[in-house]
């Protein structure tokens, strides 16, 4: 093999090695034993929007705006070569030039050499910003799920304990309890089917449809479109069912001449709020209860805790009036 062939062979090997180096999608650096940059991959130049002159020959800690000059990272890198250790996924959170706030994972390994005497580091940098955001979102969702399940179990337990047994047969108690329990199931199906919300008008009409069958007693007045998040759908479904159930048992819908009117509007103060009004008329007078029952507690809990709003109950001589004011888009 002559000198020209040897040169061609070495050059082809170098080009192939550089091609492999540049094919890796994550930014890579090769550092000498003094942590100066010997080589940088194409992905590194593209990710950090820098050129060769700003990178090659520079000390690793001087790159960019010294975003890698971190005492703990210094200590870890200083131990890689003498102790044959490695740095794996060291997290660096920093405001990077032209990138903004990012979370980077830095890994460093001593470059392999057959004689195990390499003094060179291969350093990789992975942008884990979106991964961390997804993990944070997942943690929030899991926390919300735990919160919901805990509330639901407490709600079912309270339903069983507080559904009145006085003057009822076992079958009547069963029907009363299962009626509320079925409403809870329907509310969840409405809230979480396909992971979507619903429009307020659609929700009201769907929830009150069983109570409006063969009756002229339920009137849903026209109102502006109000898109609801899934948590708001569930809370409002429970409230509407409880109000309608009470209206049939004790209020306006218990007779042939009574009527329930539901209307809503959007108020724009410091932030948009929904004002929902339930007004009964034409039924028997409903005096305020001596102590709030479970239905009232359920309505108050859903309005104040779940929707983050306020509730007003007015036991007027003409019929029950309920007003709920809640911020749009706010769900616990």
Coordinates of C-alpha atoms in Angstrom, one line a residue:
X1 CA 0.0 0.0 0.0
X2 CA 1.5 3.3 -1.1
X3 CA 1.2 6.6 0.7
X4 CA -1.6 7.9 -1.5
X5 CA -3.7 4.8 -0.9
X6 CA -3.1 5.0 2.9
X7 CA -4.1 8.6 2.8
X8 CA -7.3 7.8 0.9
X9 CA -8.1 5.0 3.3
X10 CA -7.6 7.2 6.3
X11 CA -9.6 10.0 4.8
X12 CA -12.5 7.6 3.9
X13 CA -12.5 6.3 7.5
X14 CA -12.5 9.9 8.9
X15 CA -15.4 10.9 6.6
X16 CA -17.4 7.8 7.6
X17 CA -16.7 8.4 11.3
X18 CA -17.7 12.1 10.9
X19 CA -20.8 11.0 9.0
X20 CA -21.9 8.7 11.8
X21 CA -21.1 11.4 14.3
X22 CA -23.3 13.9 12.4
X23 CA -26.1 11.4 11.9
X24 CA -26.9 11.1 15.6
X25 CA -29.9 13.5 16.2
X26 CA -28.8 14.6 19.7
X27 CA -26.0 17.2 20.0
X28 CA -22.6 15.7 20.6
X29 CA -19.2 17.1 21.6
X30 CA -15.8 15.5 21.8
X31 CA -13.7 17.0 24.6
X32 CA -10.0 16.6 25.2
X33 CA -8.6 15.9 28.7
X34 CA -8.7 19.6 29.5
X35 CA -12.4 19.8 28.4
X36 CA -11.7 21.8 25.3
X37 CA -13.9 21.0 22.3
X38 CA -12.2 18.9 19.7
X39 CA -15.2 18.3 17.5
X40 CA -18.9 19.0 17.5
X41 CA -21.7 17.4 15.7
X42 CA -24.0 19.0 13.1
X43 CA -26.9 18.6 15.6
X44 CA -24.9 20.7 18.2
X45 CA -24.4 23.6 15.8
X46 CA -28.1 23.5 14.7
X47 CA -29.5 23.1 18.2
X48 CA -27.6 26.0 19.8
X49 CA -27.4 28.1 16.6
X50 CA -23.6 28.5 16.8
X51 CA -20.8 28.2 14.3
X52 CA -17.5 26.3 14.3
X53 CA -15.4 29.3 15.3
X54 CA -17.5 29.8 18.4
X55 CA -17.1 26.2 19.4
X56 CA -14.0 24.3 18.2
X57 CA -11.1 24.9 20.5
X58 CA -13.2 26.5 23.2
X59 CA -13.4 25.3 26.8
X60 CA -16.7 23.5 27.4
X61 CA -17.5 25.9 30.3
X62 CA -17.0 28.9 28.1
X63 CA -19.5 27.9 25.5
X64 CA -22.6 30.1 25.0
X65 CA -23.1 32.4 28.0
X66 CA -21.3 29.9 30.3
X67 CA -24.5 27.9 30.8
X68 CA -22.5 24.7 31.5
X69 CA -20.3 26.3 34.1
X70 CA -22.0 24.6 37.0
X71 CA -19.9 23.5 40.1
X72 CA -21.7 20.1 40.4
X73 CA -21.3 19.4 36.7
X74 CA -17.6 20.4 36.9
X75 CA -17.0 18.0 39.7
X76 CA -18.7 15.1 37.9
X77 CA -16.8 15.7 34.6
X78 CA -13.5 16.0 36.4
X79 CA -13.9 12.4 37.7
X80 CA -14.9 10.8 34.4
X81 CA -11.3 10.3 33.0
X82 CA -9.3 9.5 36.2
X83 CA -11.9 7.2 37.7
X84 CA -13.4 5.7 34.5
X85 CA -16.8 6.8 35.7
X86 CA -19.6 8.4 33.6
X87 CA -22.1 11.2 33.9
X88 CA -25.6 10.1 32.9
X89 CA -28.5 12.5 32.4
X90 CA -27.2 15.4 34.5
X91 CA -30.1 18.0 34.4
X92 CA -29.2 21.5 33.4
X93 CA -32.0 24.1 33.4
X94 CA -31.0 27.4 31.8
X95 CA -32.1 30.3 29.6
X96 CA -30.1 29.4 26.5
X97 CA -29.4 32.1 23.9
X98 CA -31.9 32.0 21.0
X99 CA -33.6 29.0 22.7
X100 CA -35.2 30.3 25.8
X101 CA -35.7 28.3 29.0
X102 CA -34.7 24.7 28.4
X103 CA -34.1 21.6 30.4
X104 CA -31.0 19.7 29.0
X105 CA -29.7 16.3 30.1
X106 CA -25.9 16.0 29.8
X107 CA -24.1 12.6 29.6
X108 CA -20.4 12.1 29.4
X109 CA -18.4 8.9 28.8
X110 CA -14.7 8.3 28.2
X111 CA -14.2 7.6 24.6
X112 CA -13.5 3.9 24.0
X113 CA -9.9 2.9 23.2
X114 CA -8.7 -0.8 22.9
X115 CA -5.8 -0.1 25.4
X116 CA -8.2 1.7 27.8
X117 CA -6.0 4.8 27.8
X118 CA -8.3 7.3 26.2
X119 CA -8.2 10.8 27.6
X120 CA -11.1 12.0 25.5
X121 CA -14.7 12.5 26.4
X122 CA -17.8 11.9 24.4
X123 CA -20.5 14.3 25.7
X124 CA -24.1 14.2 24.6
X125 CA -26.8 16.7 25.3
X126 CA -30.5 15.9 25.1
X127 CA -33.3 18.6 25.1
X128 CA -35.7 17.1 27.7
X129 CA -37.9 20.2 28.0
X130 CA -41.0 18.7 26.3
X131 CA -40.4 15.4 28.1
X132 CA -40.3 17.2 31.5
X133 CA -43.4 19.2 30.6
X134 CA -45.3 16.0 29.7
X135 CA -44.1 14.4 32.9
X136 CA -45.4 17.4 34.9
X137 CA -48.7 17.3 33.0
X138 CA -49.0 13.6 33.8
X139 CA -48.3 14.2 37.5
X140 CA -51.1 16.9 37.5
X141 CA -53.5 14.5 35.8
X142 CA -52.7 11.7 38.2
X143 CA -53.2 14.1 41.1
X144 CA -56.5 15.2 39.6
X145 CA -57.6 11.6 39.1
X146 CA -56.7 10.8 42.7
X147 CA -58.6 13.9 43.8
X148 CA -61.7 12.9 41.8
X149 CA -61.7 9.3 42.9
X150 CA -61.4 10.3 46.5
X151 CA -64.3 12.8 46.1
X152 CA -66.4 10.3 44.3
X153 CA -66.0 7.6 46.9
X154 CA -66.8 10.1 49.7
X155 CA -69.8 11.3 47.7
X156 CA -71.2 7.7 47.2
X157 CA -70.6 7.0 50.9
X158 CA -72.5 10.2 51.8
X159 CA -75.3 9.3 49.5
X160 CA -75.7 6.0 51.3
X161 CA -75.6 7.6 54.7
X162 CA -77.7 10.7 54.1
X163 CA -80.4 9.4 51.9
X164 CA -83.3 9.6 54.3
X165 CA -84.8 6.3 55.6
X166 CA -87.5 7.8 57.6
X167 CA -91.0 6.7 56.5
X168 CA -89.5 4.7 53.6
X169 CA -89.6 1.0 52.8
X170 CA -86.4 -0.7 51.7
X171 CA -87.5 -0.5 48.1
X172 CA -88.2 3.2 48.3
X173 CA -84.8 3.8 49.9
X174 CA -83.1 1.7 47.2
X175 CA -84.9 3.7 44.5
X176 CA -83.9 7.0 46.1
X177 CA -80.3 6.0 46.5
X178 CA -80.0 4.5 43.0
X179 CA -81.6 7.5 41.5
X180 CA -78.9 9.7 42.8
X181 CA -76.2 7.2 42.1
X182 CA -77.4 6.8 38.5
X183 CA -77.3 10.6 38.2
X184 CA -73.7 10.5 39.3
X185 CA -72.9 7.9 36.6
X186 CA -74.6 9.9 33.9
X187 CA -72.8 13.1 35.0
X188 CA -69.5 11.3 34.7
X189 CA -70.3 9.9 31.3
X190 CA -71.3 13.3 30.2
X191 CA -68.2 14.9 31.6
X192 CA -65.6 12.4 30.4
X193 CA -67.0 10.8 27.3
X194 CA -64.3 11.2 24.6
X195 CA -62.4 13.4 27.0
X196 CA -64.3 16.5 25.8
X197 CA -66.5 19.1 27.3
X198 CA -69.9 20.3 26.1
X199 CA -71.9 23.5 25.4
X200 CA -74.0 24.7 28.3
X201 CA -77.3 24.7 26.4
X202 CA -76.7 21.2 25.2
X203 CA -75.9 20.1 28.8
X204 CA -79.0 21.7 30.3
X205 CA -81.4 20.3 27.6
X206 CA -79.8 16.8 27.9
X207 CA -79.9 16.7 31.7
X208 CA -83.5 18.1 32.0
X209 CA -85.0 16.0 29.1
X210 CA -86.3 13.2 31.4
X211 CA -88.1 15.8 33.5
X212 CA -89.5 17.7 30.6
X213 CA -91.1 14.7 28.9
X214 CA -94.9 15.3 28.4
X215 CA -94.6 18.5 30.3
X216 CA -94.6 22.2 29.4
X217 CA -93.1 22.8 32.8
X218 CA -89.4 23.1 31.8
X219 CA -88.4 26.1 29.8
X220 CA -84.8 26.7 28.8
X221 CA -84.4 30.3 27.6
X222 CA -82.0 31.1 24.8
X223 CA -78.6 32.2 25.9
X224 CA -75.1 32.8 24.6
X225 CA -72.9 29.8 23.7
X226 CA -70.8 28.7 26.7
X227 CA -68.2 25.9 26.1
X228 CA -67.6 23.9 29.3
X229 CA -64.6 21.9 30.4
X230 CA -65.2 18.3 31.5
X231 CA -65.0 19.1 35.2
X232 CA -67.6 21.9 34.8
X233 CA -69.9 19.5 32.9
X234 CA -69.8 17.0 35.7
X235 CA -70.5 19.6 38.4
X236 CA -73.3 21.3 36.5
X237 CA -74.9 18.0 35.6
X238 CA -75.1 17.0 39.3
X239 CA -76.5 20.4 40.3
X240 CA -79.2 20.4 37.6
X241 CA -80.2 16.8 38.4
X242 CA -80.5 17.6 42.1
X243 CA -82.6 20.7 41.4
X244 CA -84.8 18.9 39.0
X245 CA -85.3 15.9 41.4
X246 CA -86.3 18.2 44.2
X247 CA -88.6 20.2 41.9
X248 CA -90.5 17.0 41.0
X249 CA -90.7 15.8 44.6
X250 CA -91.5 19.0 46.4
X251 CA -91.5 22.0 44.0
X252 CA -92.9 23.4 40.8
X253 CA -92.8 20.1 38.8
X254 CA -94.7 18.2 41.5
X255 CA -98.0 19.6 40.0
X256 CA -99.5 20.1 36.6
X257 CA -99.3 23.9 36.6
X258 CA -95.8 24.5 37.9
X259 CA -92.9 25.7 35.7
X260 CA -89.1 25.8 35.9
X261 CA -87.2 28.4 33.9
X262 CA -83.5 28.2 33.3
X263 CA -81.5 31.1 31.9
X264 CA -77.9 32.2 31.8
X265 CA -75.7 35.0 30.8
X266 CA -72.0 35.9 30.7
X267 CA -70.8 38.7 32.8
X268 CA -67.5 40.5 31.9
X269 CA -65.9 42.1 34.9
X270 CA -62.2 41.5 35.7
X271 CA -62.7 38.1 34.0
X272 CA -65.7 36.4 32.3
X273 CA -68.2 34.8 34.7
X274 CA -71.2 32.6 34.1
X275 CA -74.4 33.5 35.8
X276 CA -76.9 30.6 35.8
X277 CA -80.4 31.1 37.2
X278 CA -83.0 28.4 38.1
X279 CA -86.4 29.8 38.9
X280 CA -89.5 27.8 39.9
X281 CA -93.1 29.1 39.8
X282 CA -96.6 27.9 40.0
X283 CA -95.9 25.0 42.4
X284 CA -96.6 24.6 46.1
X285 CA -94.6 26.8 48.4
X286 CA -91.3 25.3 49.5
X287 CA -90.2 26.6 52.9
X288 CA -86.5 26.7 53.8
X289 CA -85.4 23.5 55.4
X290 CA -84.7 23.5 59.1
X291 CA -81.3 22.1 58.3
X292 CA -79.7 21.7 54.9
X293 CA -80.1 18.2 53.4
X294 CA -77.6 16.3 51.5
X295 CA -79.0 17.6 48.2
X296 CA -78.4 21.2 49.2
X297 CA -74.9 20.3 50.5
X298 CA -74.2 18.6 47.2
X299 CA -75.3 21.6 45.2
X300 CA -73.3 24.0 47.4
X301 CA -70.2 21.8 47.2
X302 CA -70.3 21.5 43.4
X303 CA -70.9 25.2 43.0
X304 CA -68.4 26.6 45.4
X305 CA -65.6 23.9 45.5
X306 CA -65.8 22.3 42.1
X307 CA -66.8 25.4 40.0
X308 CA -65.0 27.9 42.3
X309 CA -68.1 30.1 42.3
X310 CA -70.8 31.2 44.7
X311 CA -74.4 29.9 45.3
X312 CA -77.5 31.8 46.3
X313 CA -80.7 29.9 47.4
X314 CA -83.9 31.9 47.7
X315 CA -86.9 30.1 49.1
X316 CA -89.4 32.7 47.7
X317 CA -93.1 32.4 48.2
X318 CA -93.5 32.0 44.5
X319 CA -91.0 29.1 44.3
X320 CA -87.3 28.3 44.7
X321 CA -84.8 30.5 43.0
X322 CA -81.2 29.5 42.6
X323 CA -78.4 31.6 41.2
X324 CA -74.9 30.3 40.5
X325 CA -72.0 32.6 39.5
X326 CA -68.8 31.0 38.6
X327 CA -65.6 31.9 36.6
X328 CA -65.5 30.4 33.2
X329 CA -62.7 27.9 32.7
X330 CA -62.0 27.5 36.5
X331 CA -62.4 23.9 37.8
X332 CA -60.7 22.5 41.0

